[in-house]
C-alpha atoms as an extended CHARMM CRD file, in Angstrom:
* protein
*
       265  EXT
         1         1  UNK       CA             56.5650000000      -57.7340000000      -21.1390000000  PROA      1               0.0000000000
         2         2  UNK       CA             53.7860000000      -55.8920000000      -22.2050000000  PROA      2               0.0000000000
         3         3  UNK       CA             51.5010000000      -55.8410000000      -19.5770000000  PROA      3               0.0000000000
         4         4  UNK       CA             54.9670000000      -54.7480000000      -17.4720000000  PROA      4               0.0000000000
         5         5  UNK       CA             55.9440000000      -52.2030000000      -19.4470000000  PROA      5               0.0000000000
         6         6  UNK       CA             52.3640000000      -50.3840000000      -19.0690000000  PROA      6               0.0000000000
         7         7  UNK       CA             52.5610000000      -50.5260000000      -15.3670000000  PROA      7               0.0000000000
         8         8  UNK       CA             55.5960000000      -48.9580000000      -15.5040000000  PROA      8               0.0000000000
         9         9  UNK       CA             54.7580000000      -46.1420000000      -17.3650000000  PROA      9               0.0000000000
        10        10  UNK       CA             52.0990000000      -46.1430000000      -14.6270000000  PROA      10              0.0000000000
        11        11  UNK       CA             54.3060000000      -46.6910000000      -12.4110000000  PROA      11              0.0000000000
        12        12  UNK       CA             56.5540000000      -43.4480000000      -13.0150000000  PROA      12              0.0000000000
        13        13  UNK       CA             53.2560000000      -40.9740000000      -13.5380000000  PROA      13              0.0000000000
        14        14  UNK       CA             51.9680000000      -42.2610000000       -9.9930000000  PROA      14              0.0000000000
        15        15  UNK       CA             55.5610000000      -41.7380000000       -8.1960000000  PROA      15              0.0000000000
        16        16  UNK       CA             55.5120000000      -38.2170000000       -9.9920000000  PROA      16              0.0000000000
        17        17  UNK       CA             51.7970000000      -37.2310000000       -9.0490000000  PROA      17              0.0000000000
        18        18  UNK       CA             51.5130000000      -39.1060000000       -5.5180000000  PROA      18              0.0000000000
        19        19  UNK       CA             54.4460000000      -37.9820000000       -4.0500000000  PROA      19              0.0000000000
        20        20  UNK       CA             52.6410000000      -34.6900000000       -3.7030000000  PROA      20              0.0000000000
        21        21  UNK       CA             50.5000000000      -35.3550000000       -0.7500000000  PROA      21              0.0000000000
        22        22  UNK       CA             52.4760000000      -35.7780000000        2.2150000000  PROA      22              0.0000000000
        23        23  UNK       CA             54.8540000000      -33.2560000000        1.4440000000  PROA      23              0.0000000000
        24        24  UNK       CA             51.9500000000      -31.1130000000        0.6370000000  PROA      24              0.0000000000
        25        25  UNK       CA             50.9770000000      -31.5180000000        4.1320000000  PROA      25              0.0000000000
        26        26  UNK       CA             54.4780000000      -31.0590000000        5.6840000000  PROA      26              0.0000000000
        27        27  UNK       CA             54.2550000000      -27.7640000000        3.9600000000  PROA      27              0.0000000000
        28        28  UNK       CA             51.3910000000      -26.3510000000        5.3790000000  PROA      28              0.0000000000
        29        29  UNK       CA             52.8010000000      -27.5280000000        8.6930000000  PROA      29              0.0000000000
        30        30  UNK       CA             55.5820000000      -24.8890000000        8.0930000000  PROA      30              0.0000000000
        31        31  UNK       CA             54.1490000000      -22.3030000000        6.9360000000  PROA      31              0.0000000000
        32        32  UNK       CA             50.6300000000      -20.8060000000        7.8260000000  PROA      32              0.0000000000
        33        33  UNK       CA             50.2800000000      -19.3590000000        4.0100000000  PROA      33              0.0000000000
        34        34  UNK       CA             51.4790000000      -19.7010000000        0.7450000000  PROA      34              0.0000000000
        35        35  UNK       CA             52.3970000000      -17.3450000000       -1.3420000000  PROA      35              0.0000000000
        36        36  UNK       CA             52.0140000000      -17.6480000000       -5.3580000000  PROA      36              0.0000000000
        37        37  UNK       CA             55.2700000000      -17.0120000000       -6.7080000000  PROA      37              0.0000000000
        38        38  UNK       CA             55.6180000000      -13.5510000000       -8.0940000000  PROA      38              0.0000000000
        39        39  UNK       CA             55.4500000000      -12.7730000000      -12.1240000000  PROA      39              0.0000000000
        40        40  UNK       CA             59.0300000000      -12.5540000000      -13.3240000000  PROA      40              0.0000000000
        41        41  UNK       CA             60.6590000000      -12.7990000000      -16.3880000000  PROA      41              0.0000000000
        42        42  UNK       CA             62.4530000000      -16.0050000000      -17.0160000000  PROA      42              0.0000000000
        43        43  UNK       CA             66.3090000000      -16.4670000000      -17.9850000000  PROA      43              0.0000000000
        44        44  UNK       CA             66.0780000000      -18.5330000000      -20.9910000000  PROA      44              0.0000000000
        45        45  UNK       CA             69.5620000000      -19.4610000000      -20.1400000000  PROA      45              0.0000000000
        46        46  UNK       CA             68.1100000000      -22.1570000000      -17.7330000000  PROA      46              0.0000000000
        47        47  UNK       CA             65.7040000000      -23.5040000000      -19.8460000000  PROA      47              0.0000000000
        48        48  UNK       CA             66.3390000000      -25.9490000000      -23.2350000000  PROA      48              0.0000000000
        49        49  UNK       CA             64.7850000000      -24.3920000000      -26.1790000000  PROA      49              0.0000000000
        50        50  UNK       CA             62.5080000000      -21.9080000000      -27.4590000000  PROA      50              0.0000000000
        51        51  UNK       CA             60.5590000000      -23.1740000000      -30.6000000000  PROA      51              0.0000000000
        52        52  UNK       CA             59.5060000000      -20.2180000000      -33.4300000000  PROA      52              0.0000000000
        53        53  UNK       CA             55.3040000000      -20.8370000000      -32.9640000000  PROA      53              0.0000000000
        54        54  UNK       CA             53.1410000000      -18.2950000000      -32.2740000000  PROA      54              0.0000000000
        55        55  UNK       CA             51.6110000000      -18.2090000000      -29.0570000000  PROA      55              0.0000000000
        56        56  UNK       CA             48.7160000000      -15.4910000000      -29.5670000000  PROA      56              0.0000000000
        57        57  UNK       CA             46.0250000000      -16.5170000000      -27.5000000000  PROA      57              0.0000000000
        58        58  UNK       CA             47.7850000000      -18.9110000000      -24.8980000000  PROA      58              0.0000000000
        59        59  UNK       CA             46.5900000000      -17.9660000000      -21.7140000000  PROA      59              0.0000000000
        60        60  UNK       CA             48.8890000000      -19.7410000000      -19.8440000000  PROA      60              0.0000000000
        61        61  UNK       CA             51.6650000000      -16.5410000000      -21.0960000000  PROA      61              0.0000000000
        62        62  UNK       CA             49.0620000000      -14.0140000000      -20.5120000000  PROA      62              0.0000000000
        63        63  UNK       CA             50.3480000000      -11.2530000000      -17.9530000000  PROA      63              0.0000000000
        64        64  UNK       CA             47.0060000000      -10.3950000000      -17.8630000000  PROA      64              0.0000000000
        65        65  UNK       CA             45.6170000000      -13.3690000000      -17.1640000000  PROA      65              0.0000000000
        66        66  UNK       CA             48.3980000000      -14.0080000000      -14.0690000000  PROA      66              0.0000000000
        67        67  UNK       CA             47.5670000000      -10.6280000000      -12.5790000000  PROA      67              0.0000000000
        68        68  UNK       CA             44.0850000000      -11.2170000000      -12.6230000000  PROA      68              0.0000000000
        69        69  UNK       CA             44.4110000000      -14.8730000000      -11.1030000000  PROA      69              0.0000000000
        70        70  UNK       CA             47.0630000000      -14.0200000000       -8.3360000000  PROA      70              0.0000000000
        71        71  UNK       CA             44.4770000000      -13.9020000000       -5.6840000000  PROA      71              0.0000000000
        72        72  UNK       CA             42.8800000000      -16.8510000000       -6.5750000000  PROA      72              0.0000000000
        73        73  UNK       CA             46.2280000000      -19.4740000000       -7.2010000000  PROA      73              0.0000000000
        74        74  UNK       CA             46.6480000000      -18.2440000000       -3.7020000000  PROA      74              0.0000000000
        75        75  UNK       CA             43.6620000000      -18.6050000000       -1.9580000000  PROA      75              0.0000000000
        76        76  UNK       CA             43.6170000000      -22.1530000000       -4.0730000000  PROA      76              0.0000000000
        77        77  UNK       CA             46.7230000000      -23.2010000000       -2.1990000000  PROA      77              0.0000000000
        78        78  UNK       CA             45.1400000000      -21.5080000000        1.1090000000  PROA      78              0.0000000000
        79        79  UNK       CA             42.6300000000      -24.1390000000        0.9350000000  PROA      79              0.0000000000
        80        80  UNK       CA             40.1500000000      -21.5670000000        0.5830000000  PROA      80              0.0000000000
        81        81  UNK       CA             38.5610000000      -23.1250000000       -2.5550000000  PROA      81              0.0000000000
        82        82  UNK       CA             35.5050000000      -21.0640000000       -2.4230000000  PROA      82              0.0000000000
        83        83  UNK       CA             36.9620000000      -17.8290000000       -3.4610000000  PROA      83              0.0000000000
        84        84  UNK       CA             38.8470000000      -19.5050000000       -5.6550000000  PROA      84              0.0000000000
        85        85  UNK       CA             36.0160000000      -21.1710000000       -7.8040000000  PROA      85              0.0000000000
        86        86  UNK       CA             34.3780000000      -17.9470000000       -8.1950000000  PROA      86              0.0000000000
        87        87  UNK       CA             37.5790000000      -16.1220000000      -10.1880000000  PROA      87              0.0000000000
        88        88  UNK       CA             38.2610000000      -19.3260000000      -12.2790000000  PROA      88              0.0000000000
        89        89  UNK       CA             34.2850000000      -19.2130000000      -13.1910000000  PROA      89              0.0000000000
        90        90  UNK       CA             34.3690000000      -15.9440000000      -14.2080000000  PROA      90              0.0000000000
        91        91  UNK       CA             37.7090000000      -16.6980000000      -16.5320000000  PROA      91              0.0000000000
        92        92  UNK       CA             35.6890000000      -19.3220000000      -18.2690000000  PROA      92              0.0000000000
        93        93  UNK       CA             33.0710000000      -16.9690000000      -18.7320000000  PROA      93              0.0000000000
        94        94  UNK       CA             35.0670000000      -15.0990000000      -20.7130000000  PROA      94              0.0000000000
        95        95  UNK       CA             36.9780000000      -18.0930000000      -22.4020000000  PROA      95              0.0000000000
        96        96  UNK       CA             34.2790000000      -20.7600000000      -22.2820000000  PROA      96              0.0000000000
        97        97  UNK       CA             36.6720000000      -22.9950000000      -24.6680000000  PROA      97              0.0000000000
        98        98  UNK       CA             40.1860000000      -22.9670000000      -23.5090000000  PROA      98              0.0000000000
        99        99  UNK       CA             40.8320000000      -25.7280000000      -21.5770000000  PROA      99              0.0000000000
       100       100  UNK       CA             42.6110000000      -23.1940000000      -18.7090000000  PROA      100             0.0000000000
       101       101  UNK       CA             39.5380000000      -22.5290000000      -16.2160000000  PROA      101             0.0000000000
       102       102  UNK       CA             38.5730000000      -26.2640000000      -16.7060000000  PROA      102             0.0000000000
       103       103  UNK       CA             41.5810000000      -27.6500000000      -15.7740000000  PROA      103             0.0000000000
       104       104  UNK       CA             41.6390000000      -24.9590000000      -12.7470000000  PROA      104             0.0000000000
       105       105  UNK       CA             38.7440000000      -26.0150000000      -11.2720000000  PROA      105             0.0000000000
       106       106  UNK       CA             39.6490000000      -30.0010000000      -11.7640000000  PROA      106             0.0000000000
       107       107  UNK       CA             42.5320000000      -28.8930000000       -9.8540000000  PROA      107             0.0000000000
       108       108  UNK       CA             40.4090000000      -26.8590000000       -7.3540000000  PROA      108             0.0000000000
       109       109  UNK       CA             38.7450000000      -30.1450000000       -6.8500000000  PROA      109             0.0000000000
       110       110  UNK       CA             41.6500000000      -32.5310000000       -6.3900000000  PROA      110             0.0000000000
       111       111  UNK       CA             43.2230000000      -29.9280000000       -3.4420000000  PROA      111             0.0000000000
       112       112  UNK       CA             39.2560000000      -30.9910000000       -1.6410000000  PROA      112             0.0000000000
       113       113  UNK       CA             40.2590000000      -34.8220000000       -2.3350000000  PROA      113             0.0000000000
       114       114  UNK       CA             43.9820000000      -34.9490000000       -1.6530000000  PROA      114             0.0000000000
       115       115  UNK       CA             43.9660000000      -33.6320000000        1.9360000000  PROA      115             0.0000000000
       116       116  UNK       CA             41.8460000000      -36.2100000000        2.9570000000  PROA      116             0.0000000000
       117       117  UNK       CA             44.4240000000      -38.9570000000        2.0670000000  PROA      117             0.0000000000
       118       118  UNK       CA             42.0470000000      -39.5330000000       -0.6700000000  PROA      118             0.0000000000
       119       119  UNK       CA             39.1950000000      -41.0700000000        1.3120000000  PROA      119             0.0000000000
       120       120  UNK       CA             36.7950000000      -38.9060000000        0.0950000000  PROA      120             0.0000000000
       121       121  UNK       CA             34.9840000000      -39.6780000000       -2.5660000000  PROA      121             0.0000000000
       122       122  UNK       CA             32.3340000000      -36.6970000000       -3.1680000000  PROA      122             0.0000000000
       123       123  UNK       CA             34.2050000000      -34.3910000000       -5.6920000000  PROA      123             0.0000000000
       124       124  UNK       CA             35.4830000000      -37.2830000000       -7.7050000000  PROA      124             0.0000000000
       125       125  UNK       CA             32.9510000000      -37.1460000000      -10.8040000000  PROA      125             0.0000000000
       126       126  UNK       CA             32.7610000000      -33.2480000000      -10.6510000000  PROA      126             0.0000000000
       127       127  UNK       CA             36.9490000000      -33.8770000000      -10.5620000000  PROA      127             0.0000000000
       128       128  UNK       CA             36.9870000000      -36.2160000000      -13.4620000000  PROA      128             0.0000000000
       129       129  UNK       CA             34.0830000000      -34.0560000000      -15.7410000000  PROA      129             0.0000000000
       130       130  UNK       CA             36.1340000000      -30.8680000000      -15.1890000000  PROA      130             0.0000000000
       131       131  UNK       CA             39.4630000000      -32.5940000000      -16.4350000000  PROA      131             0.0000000000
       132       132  UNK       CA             37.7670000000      -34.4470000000      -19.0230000000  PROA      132             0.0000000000
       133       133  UNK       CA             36.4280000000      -31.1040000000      -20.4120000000  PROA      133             0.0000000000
       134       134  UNK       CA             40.2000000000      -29.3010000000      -20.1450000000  PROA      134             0.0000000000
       135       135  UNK       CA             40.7990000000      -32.6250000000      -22.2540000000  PROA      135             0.0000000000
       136       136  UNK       CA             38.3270000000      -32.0720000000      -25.0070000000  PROA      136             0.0000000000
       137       137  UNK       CA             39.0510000000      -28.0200000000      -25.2100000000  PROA      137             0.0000000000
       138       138  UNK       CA             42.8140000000      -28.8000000000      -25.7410000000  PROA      138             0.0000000000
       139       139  UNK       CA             42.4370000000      -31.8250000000      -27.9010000000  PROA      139             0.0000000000
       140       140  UNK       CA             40.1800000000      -28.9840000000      -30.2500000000  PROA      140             0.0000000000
       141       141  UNK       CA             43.5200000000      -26.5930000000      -29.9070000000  PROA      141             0.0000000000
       142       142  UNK       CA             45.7060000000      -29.3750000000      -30.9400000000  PROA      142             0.0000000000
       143       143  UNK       CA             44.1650000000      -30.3400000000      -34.0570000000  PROA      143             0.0000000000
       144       144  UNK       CA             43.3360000000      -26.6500000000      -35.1120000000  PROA      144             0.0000000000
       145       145  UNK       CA             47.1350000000      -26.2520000000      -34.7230000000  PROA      145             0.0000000000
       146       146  UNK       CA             49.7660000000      -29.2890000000      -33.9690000000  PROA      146             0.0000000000
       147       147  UNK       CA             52.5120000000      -26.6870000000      -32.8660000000  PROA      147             0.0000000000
       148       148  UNK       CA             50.1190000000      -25.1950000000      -29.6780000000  PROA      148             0.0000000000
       149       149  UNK       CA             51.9290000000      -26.5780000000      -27.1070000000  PROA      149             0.0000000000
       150       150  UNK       CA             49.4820000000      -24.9920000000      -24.5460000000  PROA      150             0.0000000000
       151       151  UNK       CA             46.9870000000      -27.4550000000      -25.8240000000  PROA      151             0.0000000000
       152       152  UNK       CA             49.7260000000      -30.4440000000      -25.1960000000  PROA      152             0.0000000000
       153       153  UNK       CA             50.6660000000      -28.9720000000      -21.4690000000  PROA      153             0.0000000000
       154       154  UNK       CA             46.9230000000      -29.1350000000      -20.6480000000  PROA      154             0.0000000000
       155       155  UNK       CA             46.2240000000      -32.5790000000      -22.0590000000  PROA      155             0.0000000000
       156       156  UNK       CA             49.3870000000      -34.2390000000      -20.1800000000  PROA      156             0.0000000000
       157       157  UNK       CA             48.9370000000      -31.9550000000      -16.9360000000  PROA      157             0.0000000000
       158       158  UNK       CA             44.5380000000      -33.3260000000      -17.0680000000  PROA      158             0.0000000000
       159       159  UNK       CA             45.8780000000      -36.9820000000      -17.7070000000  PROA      159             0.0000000000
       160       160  UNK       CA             48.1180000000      -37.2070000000      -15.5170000000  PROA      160             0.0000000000
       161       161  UNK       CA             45.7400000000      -36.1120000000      -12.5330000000  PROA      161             0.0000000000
       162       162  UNK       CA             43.0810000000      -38.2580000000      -13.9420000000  PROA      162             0.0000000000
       163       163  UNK       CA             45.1820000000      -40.9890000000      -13.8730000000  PROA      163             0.0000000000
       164       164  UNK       CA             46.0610000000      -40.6000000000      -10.5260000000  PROA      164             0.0000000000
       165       165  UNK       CA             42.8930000000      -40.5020000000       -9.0460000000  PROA      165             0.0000000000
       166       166  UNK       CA             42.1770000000      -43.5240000000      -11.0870000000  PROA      166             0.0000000000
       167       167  UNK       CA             44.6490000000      -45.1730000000      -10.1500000000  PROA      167             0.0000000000
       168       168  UNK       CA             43.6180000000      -44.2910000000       -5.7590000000  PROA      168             0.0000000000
       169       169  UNK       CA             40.2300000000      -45.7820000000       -7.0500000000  PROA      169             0.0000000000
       170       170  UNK       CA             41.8280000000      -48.6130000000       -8.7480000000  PROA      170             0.0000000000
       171       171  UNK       CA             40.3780000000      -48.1600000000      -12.0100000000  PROA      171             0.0000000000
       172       172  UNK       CA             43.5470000000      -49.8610000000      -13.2170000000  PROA      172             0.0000000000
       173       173  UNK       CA             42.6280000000      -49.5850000000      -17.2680000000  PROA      173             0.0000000000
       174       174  UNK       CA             41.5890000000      -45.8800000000      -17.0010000000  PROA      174             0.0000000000
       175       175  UNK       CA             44.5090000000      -44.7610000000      -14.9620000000  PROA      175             0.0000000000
       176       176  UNK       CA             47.0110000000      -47.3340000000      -17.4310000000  PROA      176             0.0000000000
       177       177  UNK       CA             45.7040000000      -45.1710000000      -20.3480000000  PROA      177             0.0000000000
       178       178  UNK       CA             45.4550000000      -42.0090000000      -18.7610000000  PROA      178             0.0000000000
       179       179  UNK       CA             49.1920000000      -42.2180000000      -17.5630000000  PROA      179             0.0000000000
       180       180  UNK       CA             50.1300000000      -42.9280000000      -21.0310000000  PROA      180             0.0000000000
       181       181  UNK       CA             48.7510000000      -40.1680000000      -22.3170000000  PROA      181             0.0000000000
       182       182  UNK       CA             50.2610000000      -37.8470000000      -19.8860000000  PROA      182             0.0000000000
       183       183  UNK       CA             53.5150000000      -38.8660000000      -21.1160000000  PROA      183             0.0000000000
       184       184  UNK       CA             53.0470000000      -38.6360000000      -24.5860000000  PROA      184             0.0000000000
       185       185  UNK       CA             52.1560000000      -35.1920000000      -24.0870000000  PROA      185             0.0000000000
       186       186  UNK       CA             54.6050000000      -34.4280000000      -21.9980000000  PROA      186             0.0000000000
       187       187  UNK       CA             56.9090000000      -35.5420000000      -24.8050000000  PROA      187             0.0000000000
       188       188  UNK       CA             55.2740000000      -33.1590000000      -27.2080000000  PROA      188             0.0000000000
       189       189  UNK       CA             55.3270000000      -30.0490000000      -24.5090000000  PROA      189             0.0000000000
       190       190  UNK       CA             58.3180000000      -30.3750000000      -23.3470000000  PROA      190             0.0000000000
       191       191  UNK       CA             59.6540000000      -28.5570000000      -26.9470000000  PROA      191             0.0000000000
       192       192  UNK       CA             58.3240000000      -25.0480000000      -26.1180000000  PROA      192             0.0000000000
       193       193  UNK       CA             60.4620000000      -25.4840000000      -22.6200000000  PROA      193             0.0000000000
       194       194  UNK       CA             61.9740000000      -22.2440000000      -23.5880000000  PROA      194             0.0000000000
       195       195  UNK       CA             58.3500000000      -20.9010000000      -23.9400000000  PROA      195             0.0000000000
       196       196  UNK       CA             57.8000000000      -20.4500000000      -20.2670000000  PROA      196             0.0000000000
       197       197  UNK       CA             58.9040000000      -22.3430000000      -16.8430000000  PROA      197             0.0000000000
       198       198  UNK       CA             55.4060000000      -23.9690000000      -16.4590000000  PROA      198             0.0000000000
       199       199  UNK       CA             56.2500000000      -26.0560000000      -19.4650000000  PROA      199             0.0000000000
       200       200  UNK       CA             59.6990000000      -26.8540000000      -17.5850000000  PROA      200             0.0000000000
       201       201  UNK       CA             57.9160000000      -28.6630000000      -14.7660000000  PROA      201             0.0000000000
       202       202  UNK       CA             57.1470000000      -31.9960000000      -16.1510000000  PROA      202             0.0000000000
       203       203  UNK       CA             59.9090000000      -32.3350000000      -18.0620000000  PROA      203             0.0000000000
       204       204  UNK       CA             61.8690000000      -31.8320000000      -14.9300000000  PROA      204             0.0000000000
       205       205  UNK       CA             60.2490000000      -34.2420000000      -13.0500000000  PROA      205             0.0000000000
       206       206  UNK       CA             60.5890000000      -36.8530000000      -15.2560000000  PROA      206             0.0000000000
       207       207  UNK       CA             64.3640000000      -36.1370000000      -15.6690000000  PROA      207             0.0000000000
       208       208  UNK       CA             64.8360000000      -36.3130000000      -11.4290000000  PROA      208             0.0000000000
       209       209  UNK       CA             62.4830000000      -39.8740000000      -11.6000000000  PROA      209             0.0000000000
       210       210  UNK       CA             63.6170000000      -41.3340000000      -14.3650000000  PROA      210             0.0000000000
       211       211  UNK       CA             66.7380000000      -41.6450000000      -12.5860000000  PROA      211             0.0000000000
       212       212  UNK       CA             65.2290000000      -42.0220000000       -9.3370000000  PROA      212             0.0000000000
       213       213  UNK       CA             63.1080000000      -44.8430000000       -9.7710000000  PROA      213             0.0000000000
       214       214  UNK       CA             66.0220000000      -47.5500000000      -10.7990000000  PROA      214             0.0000000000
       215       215  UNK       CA             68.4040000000      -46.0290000000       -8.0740000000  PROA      215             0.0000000000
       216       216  UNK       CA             65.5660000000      -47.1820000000       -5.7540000000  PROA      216             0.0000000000
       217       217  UNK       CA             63.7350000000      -49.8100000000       -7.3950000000  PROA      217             0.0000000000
       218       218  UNK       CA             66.3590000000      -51.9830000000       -8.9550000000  PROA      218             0.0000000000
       219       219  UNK       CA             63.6110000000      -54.2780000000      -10.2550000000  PROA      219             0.0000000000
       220       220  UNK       CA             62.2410000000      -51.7320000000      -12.5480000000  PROA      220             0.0000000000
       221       221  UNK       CA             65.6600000000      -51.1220000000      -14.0380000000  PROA      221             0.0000000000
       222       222  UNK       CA             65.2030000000      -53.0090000000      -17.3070000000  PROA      222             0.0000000000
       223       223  UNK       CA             61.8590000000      -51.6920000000      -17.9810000000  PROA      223             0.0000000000
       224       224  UNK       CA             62.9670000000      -47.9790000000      -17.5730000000  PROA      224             0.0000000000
       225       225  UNK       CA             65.3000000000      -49.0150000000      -20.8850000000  PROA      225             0.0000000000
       226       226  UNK       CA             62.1850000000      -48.0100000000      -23.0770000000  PROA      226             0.0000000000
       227       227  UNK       CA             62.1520000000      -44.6480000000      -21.4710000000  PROA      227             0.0000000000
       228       228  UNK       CA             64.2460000000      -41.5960000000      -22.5290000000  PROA      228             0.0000000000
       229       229  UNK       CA             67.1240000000      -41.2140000000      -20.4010000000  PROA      229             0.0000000000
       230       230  UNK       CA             66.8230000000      -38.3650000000      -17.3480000000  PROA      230             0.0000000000
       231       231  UNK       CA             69.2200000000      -36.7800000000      -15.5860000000  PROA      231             0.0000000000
       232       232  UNK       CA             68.8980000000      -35.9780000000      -11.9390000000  PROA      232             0.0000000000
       233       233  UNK       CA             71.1700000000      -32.8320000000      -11.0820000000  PROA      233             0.0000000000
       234       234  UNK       CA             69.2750000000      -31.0680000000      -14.4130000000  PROA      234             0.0000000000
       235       235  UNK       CA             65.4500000000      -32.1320000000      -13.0440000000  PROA      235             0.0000000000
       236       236  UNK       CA             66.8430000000      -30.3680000000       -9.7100000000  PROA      236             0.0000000000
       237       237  UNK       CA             67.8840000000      -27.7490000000      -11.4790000000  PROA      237             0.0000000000
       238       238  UNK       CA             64.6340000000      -27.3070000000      -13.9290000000  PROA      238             0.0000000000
       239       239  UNK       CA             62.5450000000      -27.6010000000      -10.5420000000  PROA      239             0.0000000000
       240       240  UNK       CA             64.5320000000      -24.4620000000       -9.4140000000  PROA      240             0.0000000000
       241       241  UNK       CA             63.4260000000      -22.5780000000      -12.3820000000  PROA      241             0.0000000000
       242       242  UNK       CA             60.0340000000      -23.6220000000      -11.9450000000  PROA      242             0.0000000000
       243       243  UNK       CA             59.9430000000      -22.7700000000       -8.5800000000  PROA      243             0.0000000000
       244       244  UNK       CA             62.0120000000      -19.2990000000       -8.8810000000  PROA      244             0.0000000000
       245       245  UNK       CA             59.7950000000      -18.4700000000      -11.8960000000  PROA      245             0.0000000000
       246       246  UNK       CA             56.3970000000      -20.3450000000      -12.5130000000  PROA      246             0.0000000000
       247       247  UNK       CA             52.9560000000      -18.8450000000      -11.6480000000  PROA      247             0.0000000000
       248       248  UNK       CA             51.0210000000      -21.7150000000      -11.8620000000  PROA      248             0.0000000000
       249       249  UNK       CA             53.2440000000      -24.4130000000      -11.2140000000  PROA      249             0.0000000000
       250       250  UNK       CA             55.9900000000      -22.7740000000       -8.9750000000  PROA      250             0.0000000000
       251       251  UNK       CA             53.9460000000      -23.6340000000       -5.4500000000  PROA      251             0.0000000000
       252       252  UNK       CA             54.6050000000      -27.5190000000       -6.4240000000  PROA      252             0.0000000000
       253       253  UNK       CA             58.0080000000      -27.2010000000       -7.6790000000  PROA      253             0.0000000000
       254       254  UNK       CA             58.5570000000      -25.4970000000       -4.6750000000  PROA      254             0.0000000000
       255       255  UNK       CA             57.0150000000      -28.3480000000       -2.3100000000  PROA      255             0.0000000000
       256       256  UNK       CA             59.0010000000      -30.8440000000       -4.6650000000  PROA      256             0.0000000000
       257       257  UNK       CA             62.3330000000      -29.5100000000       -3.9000000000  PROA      257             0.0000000000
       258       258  UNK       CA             61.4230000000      -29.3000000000       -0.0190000000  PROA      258             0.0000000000
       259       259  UNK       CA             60.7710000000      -32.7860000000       -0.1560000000  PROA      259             0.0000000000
       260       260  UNK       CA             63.8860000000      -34.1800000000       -2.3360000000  PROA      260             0.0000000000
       261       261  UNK       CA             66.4010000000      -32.3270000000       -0.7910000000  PROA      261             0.0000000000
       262       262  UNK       CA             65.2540000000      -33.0450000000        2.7030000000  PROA      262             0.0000000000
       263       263  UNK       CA             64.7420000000      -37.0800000000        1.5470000000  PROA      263             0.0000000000
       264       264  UNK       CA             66.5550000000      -37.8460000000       -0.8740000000  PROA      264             0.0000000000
       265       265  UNK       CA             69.4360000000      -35.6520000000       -1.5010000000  PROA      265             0.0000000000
């Protein structure tokens, strides 16, 4: 049971991560550009709590910040990586320790990778150094203070890509502990939910696949019963909050919904 219940916990980051691609692709095929969602102020109505911390310093709620990345979260998603690269380097020239322009380039990296259907292999150790780096910058937030839940969204959002790359290189013990991370930390971010959408998009992911998976995968059933329980109309609805609201994370919540509804629901 062990060894079963890791790769299921696998399992679940993988279906969450990978379904990405193709649908990705689909996307592009229907629309020539995309367009980073615009900064709005979210209805906390739609979203589950809001947790009394103090989130001086977070630059994933910096206006600021959003404004001056626009350009570049678009050209990121325009493939055009280049232009990209140059405004997250200058943010981490500025904020050489927040895991933020670390885990944006990683991310700049895995958009090079993932087109190819993963078969090349080129920007993998620059891929894995950046995320490894957002790791260690956010692990230092964490333990300077346990309620930054910035830190915790970085360290499950860097796992979880690590640990699917891992897992397309079959680096089955990396990508086992990796995933596990990623949901740990997803546990631990989804509490400041009410913070800010981007914190809503993991959380509603693993509501939709939690249910998802069994509905589809009977086998995996009585492994799942370790797992909190989801619920799949709420992960719809949390992905339409992301995707009506988030800056960063919006684009994918967007491409996830495009892909369930048309599939699935």
């Amino acid at each position: 049971m062990p060894a079963l219940f890791r790769f299921s916990r696998l399992f679940l980051l993988l279906l969450l991560l990978g379904s990405l691609a193709p649908s990705y692709a689909q996307a592009q095929d229907d629309t020539s550009r995309v367009k980073a969602p615009p900064i709005r102020n979210v209805d906390l109505s739609n979203v589950d709590v809001l947790p009394n911390t103090d989130t001086k310093g977070w630059l994933l709620l910096d206006k600021d910040i959003q404004l001056e990345l626009d350009g570049a979260v678009q050209n990121l998603y325009n493939f055009k990586y280049d232009k990209a690269e140059k405004q997250f380097r200058s943010l981490r020239r500025r904020y050489p320790h927040h895991p933020m322009p670390y885990f944006l380039m990683g991310l700049s990296n895995w958009w090079k990778i993932m087109p190819t259907n993963f078969q090349t292999k080129q920007y993998d150790k620059i891929f894995f150094a950046y995320m490894d780096t957002a790791n260690t910058y956010s692990e230092q937030l964490a333990k300077a203070d346990p309620n930054n839940y910035e830190a915790y969204f970085f360290l499950s959002a860097a796992n979880g890509f690590d640990a699917r790359l891992n897992a397309e290189r079959h680096n089955w013990r990396r990508a086992t502990f990796s995933s596990k991370r990623a949901l740990n930390y997803l546990q631990k971010s989804k509490e400041a939910n009410g913070l800010s959408p981007e914190f809503l998009f993991g959380d509603a992911l693993f509501n939709y696949y939690s249910i998802w998976i069994p509905e589809n995968y009977p086998l995996l059933k009585p492994v799942l019963l370790f797992f909190p329980k989801g619920d799949k109309q709420l992960g719809l609805k949390q992905l339409r909050t992301v995707a009506d609201n988030a800056f960063y994370t919006g684009v994918e919540a967007k491409v996830f919904l495009m892909k369930l509804l048309h599939n699935d629901e």
